XYZ file of C-alpha atoms in Angstrom:
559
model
C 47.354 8.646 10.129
C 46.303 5.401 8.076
C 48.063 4.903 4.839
C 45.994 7.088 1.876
C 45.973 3.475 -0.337
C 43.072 2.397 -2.538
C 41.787 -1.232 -1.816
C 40.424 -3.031 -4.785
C 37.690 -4.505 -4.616
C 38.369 -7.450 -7.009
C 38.627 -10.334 -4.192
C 35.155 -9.780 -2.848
C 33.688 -9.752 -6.156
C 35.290 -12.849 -7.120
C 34.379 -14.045 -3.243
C 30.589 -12.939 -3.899
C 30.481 -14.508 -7.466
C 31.515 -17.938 -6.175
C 30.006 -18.009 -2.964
C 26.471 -18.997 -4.218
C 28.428 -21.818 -5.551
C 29.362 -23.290 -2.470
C 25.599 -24.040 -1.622
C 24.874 -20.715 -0.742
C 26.250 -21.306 2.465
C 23.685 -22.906 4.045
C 25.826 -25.824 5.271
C 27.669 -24.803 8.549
C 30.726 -25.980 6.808
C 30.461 -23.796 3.783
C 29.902 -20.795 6.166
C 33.182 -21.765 7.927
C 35.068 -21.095 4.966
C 33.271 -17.604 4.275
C 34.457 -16.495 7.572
C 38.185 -17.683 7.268
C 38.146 -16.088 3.984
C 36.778 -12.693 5.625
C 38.766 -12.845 8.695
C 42.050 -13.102 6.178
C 40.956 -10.219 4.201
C 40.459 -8.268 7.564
C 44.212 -8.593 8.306
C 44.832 -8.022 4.302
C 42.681 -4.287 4.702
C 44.853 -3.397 8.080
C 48.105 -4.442 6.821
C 47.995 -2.512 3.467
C 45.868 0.872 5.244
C 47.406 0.656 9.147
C 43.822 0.670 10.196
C 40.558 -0.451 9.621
C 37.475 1.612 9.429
C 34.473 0.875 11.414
C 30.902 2.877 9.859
C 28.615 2.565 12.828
C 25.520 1.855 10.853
C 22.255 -0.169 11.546
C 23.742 -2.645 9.291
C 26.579 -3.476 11.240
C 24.230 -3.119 13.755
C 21.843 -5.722 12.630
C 24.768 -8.158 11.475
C 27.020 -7.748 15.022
C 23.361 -8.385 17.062
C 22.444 -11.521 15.080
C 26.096 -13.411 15.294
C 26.183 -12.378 19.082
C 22.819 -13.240 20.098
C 23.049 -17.003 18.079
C 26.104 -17.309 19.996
C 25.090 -15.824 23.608
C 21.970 -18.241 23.092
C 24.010 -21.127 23.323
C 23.657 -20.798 26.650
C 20.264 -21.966 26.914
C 19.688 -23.443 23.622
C 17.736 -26.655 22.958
C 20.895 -28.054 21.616
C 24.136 -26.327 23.062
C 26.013 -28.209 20.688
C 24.094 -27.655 17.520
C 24.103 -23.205 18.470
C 27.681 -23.188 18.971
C 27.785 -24.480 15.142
C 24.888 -21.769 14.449
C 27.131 -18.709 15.687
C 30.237 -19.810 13.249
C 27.321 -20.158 10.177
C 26.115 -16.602 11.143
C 29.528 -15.145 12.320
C 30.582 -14.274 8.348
C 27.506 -11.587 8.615
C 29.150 -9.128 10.567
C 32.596 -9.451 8.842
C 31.479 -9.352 5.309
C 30.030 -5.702 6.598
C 33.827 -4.670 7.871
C 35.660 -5.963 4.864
C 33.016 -4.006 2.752
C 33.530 -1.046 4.819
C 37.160 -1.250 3.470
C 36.202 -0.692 0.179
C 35.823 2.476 -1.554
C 32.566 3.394 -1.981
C 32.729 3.724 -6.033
C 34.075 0.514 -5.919
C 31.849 -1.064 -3.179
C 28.232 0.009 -5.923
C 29.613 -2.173 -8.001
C 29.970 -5.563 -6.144
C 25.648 -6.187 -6.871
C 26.882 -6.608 -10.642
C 28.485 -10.396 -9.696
C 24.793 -11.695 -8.736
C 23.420 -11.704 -12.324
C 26.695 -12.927 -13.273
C 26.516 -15.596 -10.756
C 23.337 -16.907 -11.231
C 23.482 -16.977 -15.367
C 26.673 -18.666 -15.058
C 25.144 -21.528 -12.372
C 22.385 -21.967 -14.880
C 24.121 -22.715 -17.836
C 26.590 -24.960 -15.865
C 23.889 -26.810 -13.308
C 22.106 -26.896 -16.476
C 24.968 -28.130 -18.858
C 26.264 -30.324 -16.547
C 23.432 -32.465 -15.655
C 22.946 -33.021 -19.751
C 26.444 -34.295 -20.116
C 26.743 -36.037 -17.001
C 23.432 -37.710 -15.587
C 24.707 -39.010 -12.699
C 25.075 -35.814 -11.304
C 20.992 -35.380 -11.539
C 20.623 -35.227 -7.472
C 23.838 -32.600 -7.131
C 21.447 -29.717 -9.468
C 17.790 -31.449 -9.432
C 15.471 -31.723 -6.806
C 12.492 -34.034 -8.528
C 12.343 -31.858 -12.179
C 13.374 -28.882 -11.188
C 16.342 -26.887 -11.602
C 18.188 -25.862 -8.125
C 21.823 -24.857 -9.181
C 24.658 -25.266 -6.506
C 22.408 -24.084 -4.065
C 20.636 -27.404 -4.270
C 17.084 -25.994 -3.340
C 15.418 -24.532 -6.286
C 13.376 -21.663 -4.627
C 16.513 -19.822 -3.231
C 18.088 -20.182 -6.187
C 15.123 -19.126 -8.722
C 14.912 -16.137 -5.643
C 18.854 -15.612 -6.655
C 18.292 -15.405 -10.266
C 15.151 -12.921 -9.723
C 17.392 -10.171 -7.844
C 19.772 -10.948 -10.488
C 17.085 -9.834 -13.413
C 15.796 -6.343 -11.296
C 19.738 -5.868 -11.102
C 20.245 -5.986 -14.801
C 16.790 -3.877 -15.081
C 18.440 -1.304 -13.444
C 21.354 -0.687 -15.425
C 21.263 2.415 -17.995
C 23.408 0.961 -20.945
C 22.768 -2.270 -22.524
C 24.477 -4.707 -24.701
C 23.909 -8.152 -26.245
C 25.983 -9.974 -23.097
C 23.083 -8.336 -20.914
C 20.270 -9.273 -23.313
C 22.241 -12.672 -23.006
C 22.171 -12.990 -19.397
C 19.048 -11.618 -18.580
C 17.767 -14.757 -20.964
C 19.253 -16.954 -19.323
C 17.818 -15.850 -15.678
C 14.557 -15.800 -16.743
C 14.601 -19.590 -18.451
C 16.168 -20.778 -14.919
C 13.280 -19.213 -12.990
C 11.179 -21.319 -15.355
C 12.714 -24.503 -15.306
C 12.957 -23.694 -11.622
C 9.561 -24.762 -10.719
C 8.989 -21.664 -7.841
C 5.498 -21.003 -8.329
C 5.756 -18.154 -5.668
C 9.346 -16.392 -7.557
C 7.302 -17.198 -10.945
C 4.290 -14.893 -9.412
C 6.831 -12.314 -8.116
C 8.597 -12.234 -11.404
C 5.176 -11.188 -13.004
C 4.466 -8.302 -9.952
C 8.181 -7.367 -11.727
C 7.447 -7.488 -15.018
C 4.652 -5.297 -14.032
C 6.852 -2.793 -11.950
C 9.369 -2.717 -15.245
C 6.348 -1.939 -17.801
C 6.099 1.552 -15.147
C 9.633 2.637 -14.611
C 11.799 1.740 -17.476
C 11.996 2.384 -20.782
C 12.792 2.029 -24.693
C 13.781 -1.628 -25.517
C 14.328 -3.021 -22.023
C 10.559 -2.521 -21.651
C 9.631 -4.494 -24.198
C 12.304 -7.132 -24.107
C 11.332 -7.792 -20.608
C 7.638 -8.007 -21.336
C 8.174 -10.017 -24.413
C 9.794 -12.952 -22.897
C 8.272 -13.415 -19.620
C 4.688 -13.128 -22.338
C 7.009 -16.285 -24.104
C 7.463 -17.735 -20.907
C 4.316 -18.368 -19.987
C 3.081 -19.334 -24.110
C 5.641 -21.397 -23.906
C 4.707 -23.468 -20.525
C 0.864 -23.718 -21.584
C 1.906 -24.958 -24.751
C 4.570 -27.735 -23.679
C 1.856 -28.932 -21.003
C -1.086 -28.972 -23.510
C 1.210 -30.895 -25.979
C 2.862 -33.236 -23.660
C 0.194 -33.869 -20.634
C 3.056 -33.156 -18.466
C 3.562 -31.164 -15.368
C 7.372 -31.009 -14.578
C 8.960 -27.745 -13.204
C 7.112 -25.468 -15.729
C 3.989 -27.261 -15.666
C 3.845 -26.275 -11.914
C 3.029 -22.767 -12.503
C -0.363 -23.689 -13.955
C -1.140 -25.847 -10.579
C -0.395 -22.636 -8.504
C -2.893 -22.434 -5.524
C -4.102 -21.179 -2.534
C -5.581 -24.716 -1.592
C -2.443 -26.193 -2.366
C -0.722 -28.858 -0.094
C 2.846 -26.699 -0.075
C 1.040 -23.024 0.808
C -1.147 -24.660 3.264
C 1.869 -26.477 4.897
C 3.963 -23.464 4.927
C 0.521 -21.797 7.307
C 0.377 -24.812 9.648
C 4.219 -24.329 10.386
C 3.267 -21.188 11.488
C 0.353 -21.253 12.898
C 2.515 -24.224 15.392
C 5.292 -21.786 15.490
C 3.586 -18.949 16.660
C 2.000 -20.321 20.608
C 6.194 -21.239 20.912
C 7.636 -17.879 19.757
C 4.917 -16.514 22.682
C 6.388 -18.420 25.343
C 10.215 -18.390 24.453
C 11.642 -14.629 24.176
C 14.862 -15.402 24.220
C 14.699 -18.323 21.732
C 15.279 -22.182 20.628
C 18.581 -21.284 19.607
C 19.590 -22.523 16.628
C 18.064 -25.820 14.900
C 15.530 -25.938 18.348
C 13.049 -25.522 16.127
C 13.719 -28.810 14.528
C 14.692 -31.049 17.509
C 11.249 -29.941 19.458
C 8.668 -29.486 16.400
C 7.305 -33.045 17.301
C 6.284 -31.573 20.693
C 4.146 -28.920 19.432
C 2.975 -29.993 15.511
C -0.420 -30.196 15.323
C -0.062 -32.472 12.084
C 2.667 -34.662 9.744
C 5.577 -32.857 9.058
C 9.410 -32.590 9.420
C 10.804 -29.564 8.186
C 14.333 -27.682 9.035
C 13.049 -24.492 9.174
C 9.449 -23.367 9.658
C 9.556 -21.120 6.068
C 9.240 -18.113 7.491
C 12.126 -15.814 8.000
C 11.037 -13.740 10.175
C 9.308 -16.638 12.693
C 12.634 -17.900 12.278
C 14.516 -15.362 13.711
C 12.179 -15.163 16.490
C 12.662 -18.992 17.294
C 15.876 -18.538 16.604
C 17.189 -15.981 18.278
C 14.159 -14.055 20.476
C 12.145 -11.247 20.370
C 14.504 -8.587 20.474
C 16.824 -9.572 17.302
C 13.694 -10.399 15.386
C 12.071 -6.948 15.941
C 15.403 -5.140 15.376
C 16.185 -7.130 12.124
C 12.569 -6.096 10.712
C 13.075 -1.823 12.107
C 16.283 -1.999 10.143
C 14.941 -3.586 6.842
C 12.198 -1.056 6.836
C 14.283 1.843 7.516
C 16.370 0.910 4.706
C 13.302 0.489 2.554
C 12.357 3.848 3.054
C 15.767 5.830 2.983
C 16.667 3.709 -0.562
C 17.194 6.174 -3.233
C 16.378 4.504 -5.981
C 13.646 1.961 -7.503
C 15.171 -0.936 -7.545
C 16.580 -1.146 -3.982
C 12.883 -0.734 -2.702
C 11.897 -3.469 -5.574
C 15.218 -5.684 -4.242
C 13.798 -5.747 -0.859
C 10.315 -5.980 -1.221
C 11.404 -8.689 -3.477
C 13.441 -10.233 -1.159
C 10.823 -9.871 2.048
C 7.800 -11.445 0.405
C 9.839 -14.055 -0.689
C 11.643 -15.037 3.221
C 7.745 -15.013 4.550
C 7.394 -18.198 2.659
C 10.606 -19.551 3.028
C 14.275 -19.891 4.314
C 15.957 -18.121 1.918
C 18.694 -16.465 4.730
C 19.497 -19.809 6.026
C 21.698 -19.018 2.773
C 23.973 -16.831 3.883
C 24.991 -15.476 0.335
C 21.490 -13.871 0.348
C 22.243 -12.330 3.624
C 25.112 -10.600 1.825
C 23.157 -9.397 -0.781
C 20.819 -7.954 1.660
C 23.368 -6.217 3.221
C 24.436 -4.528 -0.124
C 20.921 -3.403 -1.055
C 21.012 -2.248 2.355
C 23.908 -0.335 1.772
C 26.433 -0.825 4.953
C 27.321 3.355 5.047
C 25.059 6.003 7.149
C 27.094 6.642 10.219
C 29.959 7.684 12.508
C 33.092 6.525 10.915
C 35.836 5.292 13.543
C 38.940 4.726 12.506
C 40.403 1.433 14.806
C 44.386 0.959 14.504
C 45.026 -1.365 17.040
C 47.130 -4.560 15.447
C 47.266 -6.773 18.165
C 43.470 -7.084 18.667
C 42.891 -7.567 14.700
C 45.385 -10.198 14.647
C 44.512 -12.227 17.599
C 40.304 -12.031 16.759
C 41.282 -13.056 12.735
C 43.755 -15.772 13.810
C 41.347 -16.850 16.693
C 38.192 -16.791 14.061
C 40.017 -18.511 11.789
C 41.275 -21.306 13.881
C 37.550 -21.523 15.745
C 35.732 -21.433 11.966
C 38.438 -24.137 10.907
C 37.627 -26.625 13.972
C 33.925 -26.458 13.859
C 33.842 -26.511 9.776
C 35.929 -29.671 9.403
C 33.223 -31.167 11.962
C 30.573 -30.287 9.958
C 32.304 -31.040 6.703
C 33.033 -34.238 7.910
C 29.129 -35.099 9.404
C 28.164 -33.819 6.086
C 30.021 -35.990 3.599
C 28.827 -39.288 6.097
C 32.102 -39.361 7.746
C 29.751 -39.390 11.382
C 32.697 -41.031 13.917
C 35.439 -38.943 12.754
C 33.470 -36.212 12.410
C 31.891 -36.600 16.542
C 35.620 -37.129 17.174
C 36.579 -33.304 15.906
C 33.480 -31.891 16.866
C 31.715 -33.607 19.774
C 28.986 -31.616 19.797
C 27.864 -32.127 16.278
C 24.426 -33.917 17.132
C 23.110 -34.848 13.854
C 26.500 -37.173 13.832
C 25.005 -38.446 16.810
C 21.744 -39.490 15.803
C 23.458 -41.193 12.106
C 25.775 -43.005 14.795
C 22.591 -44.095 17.192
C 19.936 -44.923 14.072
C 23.389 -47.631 12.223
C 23.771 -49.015 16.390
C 22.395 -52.706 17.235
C 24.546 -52.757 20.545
C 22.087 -52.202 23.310
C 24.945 -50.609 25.593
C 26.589 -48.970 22.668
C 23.284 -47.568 21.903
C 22.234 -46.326 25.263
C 25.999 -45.054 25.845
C 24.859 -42.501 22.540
C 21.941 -41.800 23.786
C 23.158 -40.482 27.036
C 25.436 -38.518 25.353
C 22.769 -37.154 22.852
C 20.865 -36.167 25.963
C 23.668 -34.592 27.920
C 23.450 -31.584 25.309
C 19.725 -32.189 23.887
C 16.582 -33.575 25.991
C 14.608 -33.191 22.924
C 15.817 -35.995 20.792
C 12.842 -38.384 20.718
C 14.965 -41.530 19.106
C 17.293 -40.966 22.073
C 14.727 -41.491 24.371
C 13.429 -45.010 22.423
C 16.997 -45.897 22.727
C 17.197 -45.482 26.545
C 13.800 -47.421 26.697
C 15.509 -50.228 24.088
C 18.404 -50.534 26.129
C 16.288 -50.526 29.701
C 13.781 -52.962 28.030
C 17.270 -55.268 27.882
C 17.604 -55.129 31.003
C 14.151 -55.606 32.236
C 13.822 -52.529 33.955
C 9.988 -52.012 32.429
C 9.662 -48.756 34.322
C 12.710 -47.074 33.091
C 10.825 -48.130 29.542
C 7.350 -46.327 30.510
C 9.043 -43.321 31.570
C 11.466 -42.981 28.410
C 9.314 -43.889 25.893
C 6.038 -41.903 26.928
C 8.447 -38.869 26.875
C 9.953 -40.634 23.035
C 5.920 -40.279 22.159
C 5.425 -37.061 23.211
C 8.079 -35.438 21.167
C 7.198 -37.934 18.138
C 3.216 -37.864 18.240
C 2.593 -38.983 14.932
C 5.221 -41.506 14.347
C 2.666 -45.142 15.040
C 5.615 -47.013 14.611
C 6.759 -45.342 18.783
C 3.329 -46.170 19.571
C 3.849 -50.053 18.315
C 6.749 -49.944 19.589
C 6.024 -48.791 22.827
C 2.894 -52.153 22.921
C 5.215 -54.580 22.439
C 7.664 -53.731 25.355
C 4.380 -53.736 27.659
C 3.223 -56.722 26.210
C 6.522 -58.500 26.373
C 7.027 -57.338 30.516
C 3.185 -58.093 31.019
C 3.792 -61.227 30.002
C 6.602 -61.843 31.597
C 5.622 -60.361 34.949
C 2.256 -62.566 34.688
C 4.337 -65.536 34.131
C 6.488 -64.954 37.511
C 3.673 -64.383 40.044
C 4.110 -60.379 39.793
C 0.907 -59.217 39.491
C 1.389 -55.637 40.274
C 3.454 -55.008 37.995
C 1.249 -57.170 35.381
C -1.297 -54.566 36.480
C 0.995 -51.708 35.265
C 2.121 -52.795 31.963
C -1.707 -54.287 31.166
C -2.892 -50.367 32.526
C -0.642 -49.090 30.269
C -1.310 -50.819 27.341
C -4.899 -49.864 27.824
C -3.681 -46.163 27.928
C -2.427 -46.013 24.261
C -5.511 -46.345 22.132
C -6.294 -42.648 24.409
C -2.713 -41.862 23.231
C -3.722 -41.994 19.995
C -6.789 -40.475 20.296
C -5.091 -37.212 22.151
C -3.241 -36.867 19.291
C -5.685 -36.914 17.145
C -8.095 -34.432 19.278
C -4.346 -31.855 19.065
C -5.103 -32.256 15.124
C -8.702 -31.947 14.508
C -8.726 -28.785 17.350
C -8.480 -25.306 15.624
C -6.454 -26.738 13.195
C -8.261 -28.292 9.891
C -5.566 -27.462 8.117
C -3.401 -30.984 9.261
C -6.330 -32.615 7.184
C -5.507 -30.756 4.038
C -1.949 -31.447 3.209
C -0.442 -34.135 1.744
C 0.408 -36.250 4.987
C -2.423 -36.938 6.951
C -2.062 -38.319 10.368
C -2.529 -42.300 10.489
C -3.082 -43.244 13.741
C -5.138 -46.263 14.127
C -3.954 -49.187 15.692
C -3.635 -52.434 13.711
C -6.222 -55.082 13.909
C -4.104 -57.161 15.764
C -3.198 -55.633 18.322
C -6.757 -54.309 19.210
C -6.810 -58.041 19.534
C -4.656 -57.924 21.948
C -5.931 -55.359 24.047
C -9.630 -56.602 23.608
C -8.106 -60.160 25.136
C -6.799 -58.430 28.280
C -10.148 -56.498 28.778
């Protein structure tokens, strides 16, 4: 019989109060360190109870599926290298569920109060800091706007949101609150996110309906301030910096229609792929399907995410869960909280920060099955001191590709491709370069500056069909980059020339056919753009594909 002891639940607070400050744990590294710190407090739980308990509930559920099937995908990932990295970021989702199972459940309600905490504190620090130090402008600004330690101010304004419906929820009030709750709602302004600015109104709404007295009013009153207070700065100043934004909210605008052209590319991929890209496929083979200018991490969309992600299964199972959880919540503001939170992840990548995911999993509420008590020690040991070590390995790889550190960090982790690419793109050795490349390609065919490398390196050598081959497939996961295109000219040029100058003729015929073929390269590309698809002419980048005057020169000569 396990040990009647009570845990406290003061680590994990302190855990979920500073993990937002670690970037949110977007980085791979940062994750690495959630999961040590979880895998520890695993063997903390069985040593002080003699057992652990196990609630067999959807949200284990959901959290075991998605670490497993990130990691089983690594199998046929785009990048093996790059998923293996994926499974440690997402690995801290099923063990924050088992250390919070640990927890008493009077104790466990009250771990939601650090977010409000968390994100008024960031604030006035990200805030405060940047005044007194301005050379730390990048580390909590991106452009004007306020992101906190999470460095991306939609997440974060997203943070400080489920932080204000938190504090709206709470019966008893004090000045502190009042305090706080101030403080939210000014970083949500200075913030910039148009689309948390337009959910904090749908709130404010919701609030002006369920509560009452003085919070009412307060609430209303300053987000009524808020938006005086924007309208007046702008008409006063001319400016538009984060709070001007919210009066050049849009359906026509260049970010919203951006965020529907990654999806509308996304979705013919998710069709064809059940099983998944694995993770960051997305990114490494975007340039094969884009049907205009962009370069993007994530295609700001959760739930497309998970499906390029992960597959078809996961995806489906993640979005059953959410909803069953949305309609057995008991009160309010858990259905607010999610709503909240799934509008928001349709238009962006909030759970590529994995603090959110935790939050999620709170609102969620992680109790609502079988309990099984597990005693074993030798199997809790060995997984903890085996996560640990794994987490440890793979996070000082990423720390170290992070920070710029790219040799030693390949040297930890060899299959840390970013690293790879840094090392490739600061390479003027032609063997050096082509010895990266193959190894880029060993765990990635979809690396298009791999490819030009292989074609740079064969173009050394002479060998002009190696250089065809590798840098029609460089174009064809690059489309709109007219630099491959140029690129691609003068190697023909160079071997048509030279082959015309040895007596070769045939293969003058094959560089000068080839040359002829790019002007209908570019036009292809620009046929995949005009298509269905008129929204690649409404964003801010625009396909330029034209070639230069003189080389139409050049090709007219050779007519």
């Amino acid at each position: 019989m396990e040990k009647e002891i009570r845990l406290t639940a003061r680590p994990l607070e302190w855990f979920l109060f500073l993990s937002p400050f670690l970037g949110g744990g977007f980085f791979e590294w940062t994750s690495c360190l959630f999961a040590v710190f979880l895998a520890g407090y695993l063997l903390y739980c069985r040593r002080k109870r003699g057992a652990l308990l196990i609630v067999c509930s959807p949200v284990l559920f959901l959290a075991a599926s998605l670490a497993a099937c990130y990691g089983i995908g690594s199998f046929w990932a785009v990048d093996r290298g790059m998923a293996l990295l994926g499974f440690c970021k997402f690995l801290p989702l099923p063990l924050f569920v088992l250390v919070v199972m640990q927890i008493e459940k009077g104790e466990r309600e009250k771990l939601l109060d650090t977010v409000p905490v968390s994100g008024g504190v960031m604030t006035v620090l990200s805030f405060g800091l940047r005044q007194l130090f301005p050379v730390l402008w990048d580390r909590f600004y991106v452009g004007d706007r306020l992101a906190g330690f999470f460095q991306y101010p939609n997440t974060f304004a997203l943070f400080l949101l489920v932080g204000i419906i938190l504090l709206a929820g709470k019966e008893r009030w004090s000045g502190i609150r009042f305090l706080n709750l101030a403080v939210l709602v000014a970083g949500i302004a200075l913030s910039g996110s148009r689309t948390v600015f337009f959910l904090l109104g749908i709130v404010a709404i919701v609030f002006c309906f369920v509560l009452k007295g003085k919070v009412r009013w307060a609430l209303c009153l300053g987000l009524a301030a808020l938006v005086g207070a924007t309208v007046f700065y702008v008409a006063l100043t001319g400016k538009i910096p984060a709070m001007g934004r919210y009066l050049t909210a849009s359906l026509h605008s260049s970010t919203f229609l951006g965020r529907m052209l990654y999806a509308k590319d996304a979705l013919p991929v998710i069709a064809r792929t059940p099983f998944g890209l694995g993770y960051m496929g997305y990114f490494y083979t975007q340039g094969s399907f884009q049907t205009g200018v962009y370069s993007v991490l994530n295609v700001h969309n959760e739930l497309l995410q998970l499906f390029l992600d992960v597959g078809w299964i996961p995806a489906v199972v993640a979005v059953v869960i959410l909803c069953r959880s949305f309609i057995r919540q008991e009160t309010w503001n858990g259905r607010l909280l999610l709503a909240v939170l799934a509008a928001h992840s349709m238009l962006d990548f909030d759970l590529q920060f994995v603090c959110i995911w935790f939050v999620l999993f709170l609102i969620m509420k992680v109790e609502g099955g079988q309990v099984w008590t597990y005693r074993g020690r030798i199997f809790v040991w060995a997984g903890s001191v085996v996560v640990m070590g794994f987490c440890l390995w793979l996070g000082i790889g990423s720390y170290l590709y992070r920070s710029g550190r790219i040799e030693e960090a390949v040297k930890v982790y060899p299959g840390c491709t970013g690293a790879w690419i840094s090392m490739l793109a600061q390479t003027e050795d032609v063997e050096e370069m082509e010895r990266i490349a193959d190894e880029i390609l060993s765990r990635n065919q979809s690396v298009s500056i791999a490819h030009s490398a292989k074609a740079r390196a064969a173009y050394a050598r002479g060998d002009f069909e190696t250089v065809i081959s590798c840098k029609q497939r460089a174009i064809s996961l690059a489309r709109y980059e007219l630099d491959e295109y140029l690129d691609y000219f003068q190697m023909l040029y160079v071997g048509f020339q030279m082959y015309l100058a040895g007596g070769d003729l045939d293969s003058a015929r094959v560089c000068r056919q080839k040359l002829s073929e790019i002007p209908d390269m570019l036009e292809e590309a620009l046929e995949r753009t005009d298509g269905l698809n008129a929204l690649a002419w409404k964003i801010r980048d625009k396909p330029e594909l034209v070639l230069p005057k003189e080389y139409q020169e050049i090709l007219d000569s050779l007519q």
